[in-house]
């Protein structure tokens, strides 16, 4: 079965093995020969060119290694002989867990947490866990996490080869693709085409959630709303569809993690500048164009599901408004400002989507709520991910239940109802805050947007105290703790600088009043100064950098500013205010680039000044 195409031909098994031993993937050979990757794979298998797996001796030959570490090779001996395979798959009932691959922005330790808990859960039910990952810095690749580890890239070619070895003996009940983020989820179609059983949600349901046209039809069928949206497969089509949807729009490449290539576009000029980048990231899949919901509150919902039951594990209200990536936004669980009836409606819609998608395991939904505090709030579904989300560890710690482990057991066939999960009101509130690497990179702006930039997260938790009618005061304390955990030292006195875009001026008023009540002095640039003084606040005037010295950056460098609230939009405004945000970052002055974040910070400062922060021992929480 030689590989013949428009390019060079590969005609013998020896020639193909030589190419493979030099690192040529099936995809690369397919490109060179002008055929498909599947054709190369079928021809390679027909020629008998398969990798063998060698073991890494984790005990340096001092005694038998308890955990098998395997890697694949196409290398041959001096005389061309193929070495013996050392994989030695067991006869046990087994499941394969696909990890997240190399850690990068958007693909971090949260998914590794889920993979580890899946391995532990399988051990509980007597299933051999086989981890597939290629990152030595994660816990999933530790010797005591899984029963077996394949140190392999997360590509269809490599994963299919090791699966063939493992299912040659024993009982492979399936492969978990939903715990490692978007990377393994992309392999679901190739696995299904090769006859590999997928644990949990079916490949068709995964595709239904990812395919914008099918997903839109599903939402319409169950009576849920999306923001106006469209698909585009060319720059010309994107321009036409953006006009139909209505500016501003969010450009969103398909099948990506961490919002890679996503951006908010306000006009045709910006669209022309960014659309080619978005299409390059999206590859063969279309670019999604969504109408941007200005000043909407974004909410994440995580749910556990099986064929009969849906349990909403967590409803998380974002502190930053919609438009900031969910991985970068601080959030609270339970919601700190949403009315109970809105939360109940979010749960109802989540359950409806879980049943329509036939989810088995974990599901994450992202909602946007326009005018959440009005008499008629409008709820929109932004996207649904039928997989573990990066909020799962936070939800598990907040509610005190092993969400990922339960999901793994459900995916393996245990009924969700058997775990006794109940929807109970929490007497505490937790705040997740993102941690950013901005200080490690020169000339990087700190403004948040739809593309994820954080590299970690922290959590602050506080309880409702006697005499408090709601969780509002506890939220302020929990937010303060989250800032401390993230390395931000909120000031309790001094001068705060405020400069916000016109749309944010009404929403910064409460924060400004709170700071004045705590004894802060305020300074602002001309536009914000005029608006705040018109509201009766005492505010000093300071020049912008372009207006001459002494200006705001001078004041910051002179130690005259202890807190910065700066929001902006538009290319020119972003450029003009860059030096303010960068100076705050380098001088370790706490800064907030959204009005909602600024308000939360002001409330946290008031809680700190009241001396209300304390800690509880872990036993008291448990």
Coordinates of C-alpha atoms in Angstrom, one line a residue:
X1 CA 0.0 0.0 0.0
X2 CA 2.4 2.7 -1.1
X3 CA 1.5 6.4 -0.5
X4 CA 1.2 8.0 -3.9
X5 CA 0.1 11.6 -4.3
X6 CA 0.7 14.9 -6.0
X7 CA 4.1 15.2 -4.3
X8 CA 6.8 12.7 -3.5
X9 CA 5.8 9.1 -3.2
X10 CA 6.6 6.8 -0.3
X11 CA 6.7 3.2 -1.7
X12 CA 8.3 0.9 0.9
X13 CA 7.9 0.1 4.6
X14 CA 11.6 0.7 5.1
X15 CA 11.4 4.2 3.6
X16 CA 8.4 5.1 5.6
X17 CA 9.9 3.8 8.9
X18 CA 13.0 5.9 8.1
X19 CA 10.8 9.0 7.7
X20 CA 9.0 8.3 10.9
X21 CA 12.2 7.7 12.9
X22 CA 13.3 11.2 11.8
X23 CA 10.2 12.7 13.3
X24 CA 7.9 13.1 10.3
X25 CA 4.3 12.9 11.5
X26 CA 1.5 11.4 9.4
X27 CA 0.2 15.0 8.9
X28 CA 3.6 16.1 7.5
X29 CA 3.9 13.2 5.2
X30 CA 0.4 13.7 4.0
X31 CA 1.3 17.3 3.1
X32 CA 4.4 16.3 1.3
X33 CA 2.7 13.6 -0.7
X34 CA -0.5 15.5 -1.4
X35 CA -2.9 13.1 0.3
X36 CA -4.9 13.1 3.5
X37 CA -3.6 12.2 7.0
X38 CA -6.1 9.4 7.2
X39 CA -4.8 7.9 3.9
X40 CA -1.2 8.0 5.3
X41 CA -2.3 6.3 8.5
X42 CA -4.1 3.6 6.6
X43 CA -1.2 3.0 4.3
X44 CA 1.3 3.0 7.2
X45 CA -0.7 0.4 9.1
X46 CA -1.1 -1.7 5.9
X47 CA 2.7 -1.6 5.5
X48 CA 3.1 -2.7 9.2
X49 CA 4.9 0.5 10.2
X50 CA 3.8 1.0 13.8
X51 CA 5.6 2.5 16.7
X52 CA 6.8 0.4 19.6
X53 CA 6.6 1.6 23.2
X54 CA 9.6 1.6 25.5
X55 CA 9.5 2.0 29.3
X56 CA 11.2 4.8 31.4
X57 CA 12.6 3.1 34.5
X58 CA 11.5 5.6 37.2
X59 CA 13.5 3.7 39.9
X60 CA 16.9 3.7 38.1
X61 CA 16.9 -0.2 38.1
X62 CA 17.3 -0.3 41.9
X63 CA 14.0 -2.2 42.2
X64 CA 10.8 -2.8 40.1
X65 CA 9.0 0.3 39.0
X66 CA 5.4 0.3 40.3
X67 CA 4.1 2.7 37.6
X68 CA 4.8 2.2 33.9
X69 CA 6.0 5.3 32.0
X70 CA 5.9 4.7 28.2
X71 CA 7.0 6.6 25.2
X72 CA 6.8 5.6 21.5
X73 CA 9.6 5.2 19.0
X74 CA 10.1 4.2 15.4
X75 CA 13.8 3.7 15.8
X76 CA 15.3 0.4 14.5
X77 CA 18.4 -1.5 15.5
X78 CA 21.8 -1.4 13.6
X79 CA 20.5 -4.1 11.2
X80 CA 17.1 -2.5 10.7
X81 CA 15.3 -4.8 13.2
X82 CA 12.3 -3.4 15.1
X83 CA 12.8 -3.5 18.9
X84 CA 10.4 -5.3 21.1
X85 CA 7.5 -3.4 22.5
X86 CA 7.6 -3.0 26.3
X87 CA 4.1 -1.6 26.9
X88 CA 2.8 -4.9 28.3
X89 CA -0.9 -3.8 28.6
X90 CA -2.8 -5.4 31.4
X91 CA -5.9 -7.7 31.3
X92 CA -7.8 -5.3 33.6
X93 CA -10.9 -3.2 33.0
X94 CA -9.3 0.1 32.0
X95 CA -10.0 3.7 30.9
X96 CA -7.7 6.2 29.1
X97 CA -7.6 9.9 30.2
X98 CA -6.4 12.4 27.7
X99 CA -4.6 15.3 29.5
X100 CA -4.2 18.9 28.3
X101 CA -0.7 18.8 26.9
X102 CA 1.8 21.6 27.4
X103 CA 0.6 24.3 29.8
X104 CA 0.0 27.7 28.2
X105 CA -2.4 30.6 28.5
X106 CA -5.9 29.0 28.7
X107 CA -4.7 25.5 29.2
X108 CA -3.4 25.3 32.8
X109 CA -3.5 23.4 36.0
X110 CA -7.3 23.5 36.4
X111 CA -7.7 20.9 33.7
X112 CA -4.8 18.9 35.1
X113 CA -6.7 18.9 38.4
X114 CA -9.7 17.3 36.7
X115 CA -7.6 14.7 35.0
X116 CA -6.0 13.7 38.4
X117 CA -9.4 13.4 40.0
X118 CA -10.6 11.2 37.2
X119 CA -7.6 8.9 37.8
X120 CA -8.4 8.8 41.5
X121 CA -12.1 8.2 40.8
X122 CA -11.3 5.2 38.5
X123 CA -9.1 3.7 41.3
X124 CA -12.1 3.9 43.6
X125 CA -14.3 1.9 41.3
X126 CA -11.7 -0.7 40.3
X127 CA -10.9 0.7 36.8
X128 CA -7.2 0.9 35.7
X129 CA -6.4 4.6 34.9
X130 CA -4.1 5.2 31.9
X131 CA -3.0 8.8 31.6
X132 CA -1.8 10.4 28.3
X133 CA 0.0 13.6 28.6
X134 CA 3.3 15.2 27.5
X135 CA 3.9 17.8 30.2
X136 CA 6.5 16.9 32.9
X137 CA 5.4 19.8 35.1
X138 CA 1.9 18.6 35.9
X139 CA 0.6 16.4 38.7
X140 CA -1.1 14.1 36.2
X141 CA 2.3 12.9 35.1
X142 CA 3.5 12.1 38.7
X143 CA 4.3 8.5 39.4
X144 CA 1.5 8.1 42.0
X145 CA -1.4 9.6 40.1
X146 CA -2.4 7.0 37.5
X147 CA -1.7 3.3 37.0
X148 CA 0.0 3.8 33.7
X149 CA 1.3 6.9 31.8
X150 CA 2.0 7.4 28.1
X151 CA 4.3 10.4 27.7
X152 CA 2.9 11.2 24.2
X153 CA 1.8 14.3 22.3
X154 CA -2.0 14.9 22.2
X155 CA -2.4 14.2 18.5
X156 CA -4.7 11.8 16.7
X157 CA -1.8 9.8 15.3
X158 CA 0.0 9.3 18.7
X159 CA -3.2 8.7 20.7
X160 CA -4.6 6.2 18.3
X161 CA -1.4 4.1 18.3
X162 CA -1.3 3.7 22.1
X163 CA -5.0 3.0 22.2
X164 CA -4.5 0.1 19.8
X165 CA -1.9 -1.3 22.1
X166 CA -4.0 -0.9 25.2
X167 CA -7.2 -2.4 23.7
X168 CA -5.3 -5.5 22.5
X169 CA -5.8 -7.0 25.9
X170 CA -8.2 -6.4 28.8
X171 CA -11.4 -4.4 28.6
X172 CA -11.1 -0.7 27.5
X173 CA -14.3 0.8 28.7
X174 CA -13.5 4.1 27.0
X175 CA -11.5 7.3 26.6
X176 CA -12.1 10.5 28.6
X177 CA -11.7 13.5 26.3
X178 CA -13.6 16.1 28.4
X179 CA -11.2 16.7 31.2
X180 CA -8.1 18.1 29.4
X181 CA -9.7 21.2 27.9
X182 CA -10.1 21.9 24.2
X183 CA -6.9 20.0 23.1
X184 CA -8.2 16.5 23.7
X185 CA -11.8 17.5 22.7
X186 CA -10.5 18.1 19.2
X187 CA -9.5 14.4 18.9
X188 CA -13.0 13.1 19.5
X189 CA -13.9 12.8 15.9
X190 CA -10.7 10.9 15.0
X191 CA -11.2 8.5 17.9
X192 CA -14.8 7.8 17.0
X193 CA -13.9 7.2 13.4
X194 CA -11.4 4.6 14.6
X195 CA -14.0 2.8 16.6
X196 CA -12.7 4.0 20.0
X197 CA -15.4 4.3 22.7
X198 CA -15.8 7.8 24.2
X199 CA -16.7 8.0 27.9
X200 CA -19.4 10.5 28.8
X201 CA -21.0 12.9 26.4
X202 CA -21.2 11.6 22.8
X203 CA -19.1 13.1 19.9
X204 CA -22.3 14.2 18.2
X205 CA -23.4 16.2 21.3
X206 CA -19.9 17.7 21.5
X207 CA -20.2 18.8 17.9
X208 CA -23.7 20.1 18.5
X209 CA -22.4 22.5 21.1
X210 CA -19.5 23.6 19.0
X211 CA -21.3 23.9 15.6
X212 CA -22.9 27.3 15.7
X213 CA -25.6 26.6 13.2
X214 CA -26.8 23.3 14.9
X215 CA -26.5 24.9 18.4
X216 CA -28.6 27.9 17.3
X217 CA -31.3 25.5 16.0
X218 CA -31.2 23.6 19.4
X219 CA -31.6 26.8 21.4
X220 CA -34.5 28.0 19.3
X221 CA -36.2 24.6 19.8
X222 CA -36.1 24.9 23.6
X223 CA -36.9 28.6 23.6
X224 CA -33.6 30.1 24.7
X225 CA -31.9 33.3 23.4
X226 CA -28.5 34.1 21.9
X227 CA -27.0 37.4 21.0
X228 CA -27.4 38.1 17.3
X229 CA -24.7 36.1 15.6
X230 CA -23.4 34.7 12.3
X231 CA -20.7 32.6 10.7
X232 CA -18.0 33.7 8.2
X233 CA -15.5 31.7 6.2
X234 CA -13.9 34.7 4.4
X235 CA -13.0 38.3 5.1
X236 CA -15.6 39.5 2.7
X237 CA -18.3 37.4 4.3
X238 CA -17.2 38.6 7.7
X239 CA -17.6 42.2 6.7
X240 CA -21.1 41.5 5.4
X241 CA -22.2 39.4 8.4
X242 CA -20.8 42.0 10.9
X243 CA -23.0 44.7 9.3
X244 CA -26.0 42.4 9.7
X245 CA -25.3 41.5 13.3
X246 CA -24.5 45.1 14.2
X247 CA -21.4 46.6 15.7
X248 CA -19.7 46.2 18.1
X249 CA -19.1 42.5 17.5
X250 CA -17.0 39.8 19.0
X251 CA -14.8 37.8 16.6
X252 CA -14.5 34.3 17.9
X253 CA -12.5 31.6 16.1
X254 CA -14.0 28.1 16.4
X255 CA -12.7 25.3 18.6
X256 CA -10.2 27.4 20.5
X257 CA -9.3 27.5 24.2
X258 CA -8.5 30.6 26.3
X259 CA -10.2 32.9 23.8
X260 CA -7.2 32.8 21.5
X261 CA -7.7 35.1 18.6
X262 CA -10.9 36.6 20.1
X263 CA -11.4 40.4 19.9
X264 CA -14.1 43.0 20.3
X265 CA -14.5 45.0 17.0
X266 CA -16.2 48.4 16.9
X267 CA -16.2 49.2 13.2
X268 CA -15.3 48.1 9.7
X269 CA -11.7 49.5 10.0
X270 CA -11.0 47.3 13.0
X271 CA -12.7 44.3 11.4
X272 CA -10.5 44.5 8.3
X273 CA -7.4 44.7 10.6
X274 CA -8.2 41.7 12.7
X275 CA -10.3 39.3 10.7
X276 CA -7.4 37.6 8.9
X277 CA -5.8 36.8 12.3
X278 CA -9.0 35.3 13.6
X279 CA -9.4 33.2 10.4
X280 CA -5.8 31.9 10.7
X281 CA -6.5 30.8 14.3
X282 CA -9.8 29.2 13.3
X283 CA -8.1 27.1 10.5
X284 CA -10.7 25.2 8.5
X285 CA -13.5 26.1 10.9
X286 CA -15.6 29.3 10.4
X287 CA -15.1 32.4 12.5
X288 CA -18.0 33.2 14.8
X289 CA -19.4 36.8 14.9
X290 CA -21.5 37.7 17.9
X291 CA -23.1 41.0 18.7
X292 CA -21.3 42.5 21.8
X293 CA -23.6 43.0 24.7
X294 CA -22.3 46.2 26.3
X295 CA -22.4 46.4 30.1
X296 CA -24.0 42.9 30.5
X297 CA -23.2 40.8 33.6
X298 CA -21.6 37.5 32.6
X299 CA -22.3 34.3 34.6
X300 CA -20.7 30.9 34.5
X301 CA -22.7 27.8 35.4
X302 CA -21.1 24.4 36.0
X303 CA -23.4 21.3 36.0
X304 CA -23.2 17.5 36.5
X305 CA -25.4 15.5 34.3
X306 CA -26.4 12.0 33.3
X307 CA -29.3 10.5 31.4
X308 CA -31.8 11.1 34.2
X309 CA -30.5 13.9 36.4
X310 CA -29.0 17.4 36.2
X311 CA -27.3 18.9 39.2
X312 CA -26.2 22.5 39.0
X313 CA -23.0 22.5 41.0
X314 CA -22.2 26.3 40.9
X315 CA -23.5 29.6 39.6
X316 CA -20.6 32.1 39.3
X317 CA -21.2 35.8 38.8
X318 CA -18.4 37.6 37.1
X319 CA -17.3 40.8 38.7
X320 CA -16.0 42.3 35.4
X321 CA -18.7 42.8 32.8
X322 CA -19.2 40.7 29.7
X323 CA -16.4 41.1 27.2
X324 CA -13.6 40.1 29.6
X325 CA -12.6 36.5 29.2
X326 CA -14.0 34.2 31.9
X327 CA -10.5 33.1 32.8
X328 CA -9.5 36.6 33.5
X329 CA -12.5 37.9 35.3
X330 CA -12.9 37.7 39.1
X331 CA -16.1 35.9 40.0
X332 CA -18.1 35.0 43.1
X333 CA -20.0 31.9 44.1
X334 CA -22.8 32.2 44.9
X335 CA -23.6 35.4 42.9
X336 CA -23.1 38.5 45.0
X337 CA -25.7 40.7 43.3
X338 CA -28.2 38.7 41.3
X339 CA -31.7 38.2 42.5
X340 CA -32.8 34.7 43.5
X341 CA -35.3 34.5 40.7
X342 CA -32.6 35.2 38.1
X343 CA -30.4 32.5 39.6
X344 CA -33.3 30.1 39.4
X345 CA -33.9 30.9 35.8
X346 CA -30.2 30.3 35.0
X347 CA -30.5 26.9 36.6
X348 CA -33.6 26.1 34.6
X349 CA -32.0 27.1 31.3
X350 CA -28.9 25.1 32.2
X351 CA -30.9 22.0 32.9
X352 CA -32.8 22.4 29.6
X353 CA -29.6 22.6 27.6
X354 CA -28.0 19.6 29.4
X355 CA -31.0 17.5 28.5
X356 CA -31.1 18.7 24.9
X357 CA -27.4 18.0 24.5
X358 CA -27.7 14.7 26.3
X359 CA -24.6 15.6 28.4
X360 CA -23.1 12.8 30.6
X361 CA -20.5 14.2 33.0
X362 CA -19.6 17.9 33.2
X363 CA -21.0 20.9 31.4
X364 CA -20.2 24.6 31.5
X365 CA -22.5 27.3 30.3
X366 CA -21.7 31.0 29.9
X367 CA -24.6 33.5 30.1
X368 CA -24.8 37.2 29.7
X369 CA -27.6 39.2 31.4
X370 CA -28.5 42.6 30.1
X371 CA -29.9 45.0 32.8
X372 CA -29.7 42.3 35.5
X373 CA -31.1 44.7 38.2
X374 CA -34.1 45.9 36.2
X375 CA -37.6 44.5 36.3
X376 CA -37.1 42.7 33.0
X377 CA -33.6 41.3 32.7
X378 CA -32.7 39.6 29.4
X379 CA -30.7 36.4 29.6
X380 CA -28.6 35.3 26.6
X381 CA -26.6 32.1 26.1
X382 CA -23.1 32.9 25.0
X383 CA -21.7 29.3 24.7
X384 CA -21.9 25.8 26.1
X385 CA -18.9 23.6 26.7
X386 CA -19.8 19.9 27.3
X387 CA -16.6 19.3 29.2
X388 CA -14.8 20.3 32.3
X389 CA -14.2 24.0 32.7
X390 CA -11.4 25.9 34.4
X391 CA -13.8 26.8 37.1
X392 CA -14.3 23.2 38.3
X393 CA -11.7 23.3 41.1
X394 CA -13.1 26.6 42.4
X395 CA -16.6 25.2 42.4
X396 CA -15.5 22.0 44.1
X397 CA -13.7 23.8 46.9
X398 CA -16.6 26.3 47.4
X399 CA -19.3 23.7 47.6
X400 CA -17.2 21.1 49.4
X401 CA -17.8 18.2 46.9
X402 CA -15.3 16.4 44.5
X403 CA -17.1 17.6 41.4
X404 CA -14.5 16.2 38.9
X405 CA -14.3 12.8 40.6
X406 CA -18.1 12.5 40.7
X407 CA -18.3 13.4 36.9
X408 CA -15.7 10.7 36.1
X409 CA -17.7 8.0 37.9
X410 CA -20.9 9.2 36.2
X411 CA -19.1 8.9 32.8
X412 CA -18.0 5.4 33.7
X413 CA -21.7 4.4 34.3
X414 CA -22.6 5.2 37.9
X415 CA -25.9 7.1 38.3
X416 CA -25.6 10.7 39.4
X417 CA -28.5 10.3 41.8
X418 CA -26.4 7.8 43.9
X419 CA -24.1 10.6 45.1
X420 CA -26.8 12.3 47.2
X421 CA -26.0 15.9 45.9
X422 CA -28.5 18.5 47.1
X423 CA -29.1 22.1 46.1
X424 CA -28.5 23.9 49.4
X425 CA -28.0 27.5 50.2
X426 CA -24.4 28.4 51.2
X427 CA -23.7 30.5 54.3
X428 CA -20.4 31.5 52.8
X429 CA -19.2 33.2 49.6
X430 CA -16.0 32.6 47.6
X431 CA -14.3 35.0 45.2
X432 CA -11.9 33.8 42.5
X433 CA -9.3 36.3 41.3
X434 CA -7.0 35.9 38.3
X435 CA -3.2 36.3 38.6
X436 CA -1.4 37.9 35.6
X437 CA 2.2 37.8 34.3
X438 CA 2.2 41.4 33.1
X439 CA 5.2 42.4 35.1
X440 CA 7.3 39.7 33.5
X441 CA 7.0 41.2 30.0
X442 CA 8.1 44.6 28.8
X443 CA 5.6 47.0 27.2
X444 CA 2.6 44.7 27.8
X445 CA -0.7 46.5 28.4
X446 CA -2.8 45.4 31.4
X447 CA -6.3 46.1 29.9
X448 CA -8.5 43.0 30.0
X449 CA -10.4 41.7 27.0
X450 CA -11.9 38.6 25.3
X451 CA -8.6 36.8 24.9
X452 CA -7.4 35.1 28.1
X453 CA -4.1 36.4 29.6
X454 CA -4.0 35.1 33.2
X455 CA -1.6 32.4 34.3
X456 CA -3.2 31.4 37.6
X457 CA -5.9 32.2 40.2
X458 CA -6.5 32.5 43.9
X459 CA -9.5 32.2 46.1
X460 CA -10.9 34.2 49.0
X461 CA -13.7 32.9 51.2
X462 CA -15.8 34.4 54.0
X463 CA -18.9 33.6 56.0
X464 CA -22.1 35.5 56.6
X465 CA -22.0 36.7 60.2
X466 CA -24.7 37.0 62.7
X467 CA -26.9 40.0 62.0
X468 CA -26.0 40.2 58.3
X469 CA -29.1 40.0 56.1
X470 CA -27.3 38.8 53.0
X471 CA -23.9 37.9 51.7
X472 CA -23.0 41.4 50.6
X473 CA -20.6 42.2 53.5
X474 CA -19.1 38.7 53.2
X475 CA -18.5 39.4 49.5
X476 CA -16.5 42.5 50.3
X477 CA -14.3 40.5 52.8
X478 CA -13.9 37.6 50.4
X479 CA -12.9 40.0 47.6
X480 CA -10.3 41.6 49.9
X481 CA -8.9 38.2 50.7
X482 CA -8.7 37.3 47.0
X483 CA -6.7 40.5 46.3
X484 CA -4.3 39.7 49.2
X485 CA -3.9 36.1 47.8
X486 CA -3.1 37.5 44.4
X487 CA -0.4 39.7 45.6
X488 CA -2.3 43.0 45.5
X489 CA -2.0 45.1 48.7
X490 CA -5.0 47.3 48.8
X491 CA -4.3 50.7 50.5
X492 CA -6.4 51.9 53.4
X493 CA -5.5 55.6 53.0
X494 CA -4.0 58.0 50.5
X495 CA -4.9 59.3 47.1
X496 CA -6.9 57.5 44.4
X497 CA -6.7 58.4 40.7
X498 CA -9.8 58.0 38.6
X499 CA -10.0 58.2 34.8
X500 CA -12.8 56.4 33.1
X501 CA -14.5 56.3 29.7
X502 CA -17.8 58.1 29.3
X503 CA -20.0 55.0 29.5
X504 CA -18.4 54.1 32.9
X505 CA -18.9 57.5 34.6
X506 CA -22.3 56.7 36.2
X507 CA -20.9 53.3 37.4
X508 CA -17.8 54.7 39.1
X509 CA -19.8 57.0 41.3
X510 CA -20.4 54.5 44.2
X511 CA -16.7 53.5 44.3
X512 CA -15.7 57.2 44.4
X513 CA -18.1 57.9 47.3
X514 CA -16.9 54.8 49.2
X515 CA -13.3 56.0 48.9
X516 CA -14.1 59.5 50.1
X517 CA -16.0 58.0 53.1
X518 CA -12.9 56.0 54.0
X519 CA -10.8 59.2 54.1
X520 CA -9.2 59.0 50.6
X521 CA -8.5 62.0 48.5
X522 CA -9.4 61.8 44.8
X523 CA -7.8 63.2 41.7
X524 CA -9.0 62.8 38.1
X525 CA -8.3 63.9 34.5
X526 CA -10.5 66.6 33.0
X527 CA -13.5 64.6 31.7
X528 CA -13.9 62.4 34.8
X529 CA -13.1 65.4 37.1
X530 CA -15.9 67.4 35.5
X531 CA -18.4 64.6 35.9
X532 CA -17.6 63.7 39.5
X533 CA -17.6 67.4 40.7
X534 CA -20.9 67.8 39.0
X535 CA -22.2 65.0 41.3
X536 CA -21.1 67.0 44.3
X537 CA -17.8 65.1 45.0
X538 CA -14.6 66.9 46.0
X539 CA -12.0 65.8 43.4
X540 CA -8.6 67.3 42.4
X541 CA -7.6 67.9 38.8
X542 CA -4.5 66.3 37.2
X543 CA -3.2 66.5 33.7
X544 CA -3.0 63.7 31.2
X545 CA 0.5 62.7 30.0
X546 CA -0.1 64.5 26.7
X547 CA -1.2 67.7 28.4
X548 CA 2.2 68.6 29.8
X549 CA 3.9 68.3 33.2
X550 CA 3.4 67.7 36.0
X551 CA 1.0 65.0 34.8
X552 CA -0.5 61.8 36.4
X553 CA 2.5 59.6 35.7
X554 CA 4.7 62.1 37.5
X555 CA 2.4 62.0 40.5
X556 CA 2.5 58.2 40.5
X557 CA 6.3 58.1 40.4
X558 CA 6.5 60.7 43.2
X559 CA 4.5 58.4 45.4
X560 CA 1.5 60.7 45.5
X561 CA -1.0 58.1 44.2
X562 CA -1.9 54.9 46.0
X563 CA -4.8 53.5 43.9
X564 CA -5.7 53.7 40.2
X565 CA -9.1 53.2 38.5
X566 CA -8.7 53.5 34.7
X567 CA -11.1 52.3 32.1
X568 CA -10.8 53.1 28.4
X569 CA -11.7 52.0 24.9
X570 CA -10.6 52.8 21.4
X571 CA -7.2 52.5 19.9
X572 CA -6.1 56.1 20.5
X573 CA -7.4 56.2 24.1
X574 CA -5.7 52.9 24.9
X575 CA -2.4 54.2 23.5
X576 CA -2.7 57.5 25.4
X577 CA -3.4 55.9 28.8
X578 CA -0.9 53.0 28.4
X579 CA 1.8 54.8 30.4
X580 CA -0.6 55.1 33.4
X581 CA -1.4 51.4 33.6
X582 CA 2.2 50.4 33.0
X583 CA 3.5 52.8 35.6
X584 CA 1.0 51.4 38.1
X585 CA 2.1 47.9 37.4
X586 CA 5.8 48.5 37.7
X587 CA 5.4 50.6 40.9
X588 CA 3.0 48.0 42.4
X589 CA 0.2 50.5 42.7
X590 CA -3.1 48.6 42.8
X591 CA -5.1 49.3 39.6
X592 CA -8.4 48.3 38.2
X593 CA -9.4 48.5 34.5
X594 CA -13.1 47.9 34.8
X595 CA -15.8 49.9 36.7
X596 CA -17.2 46.8 38.4
X597 CA -13.7 45.8 39.6
X598 CA -13.1 49.3 40.9
X599 CA -16.4 49.1 42.9
X600 CA -15.5 45.8 44.4
X601 CA -12.1 47.1 45.4
X602 CA -13.6 50.1 47.1
X603 CA -15.9 47.9 49.1
X604 CA -13.0 45.6 50.0
X605 CA -11.0 48.6 51.3
X606 CA -13.9 49.6 53.5
X607 CA -14.0 46.0 54.9
X608 CA -10.3 46.0 55.6
X609 CA -10.5 49.4 57.3
X610 CA -13.3 48.1 59.5
X611 CA -11.0 45.4 60.7
X612 CA -13.3 42.7 59.6
X613 CA -10.9 40.2 58.0
X614 CA -10.3 37.0 59.8
X615 CA -9.7 33.3 59.1
X616 CA -11.3 30.1 60.1
X617 CA -9.6 26.7 60.5
X618 CA -10.1 24.2 57.8
X619 CA -12.1 22.0 60.2
X620 CA -14.6 24.7 60.8
X621 CA -15.2 25.0 57.0
X622 CA -15.4 21.2 56.6

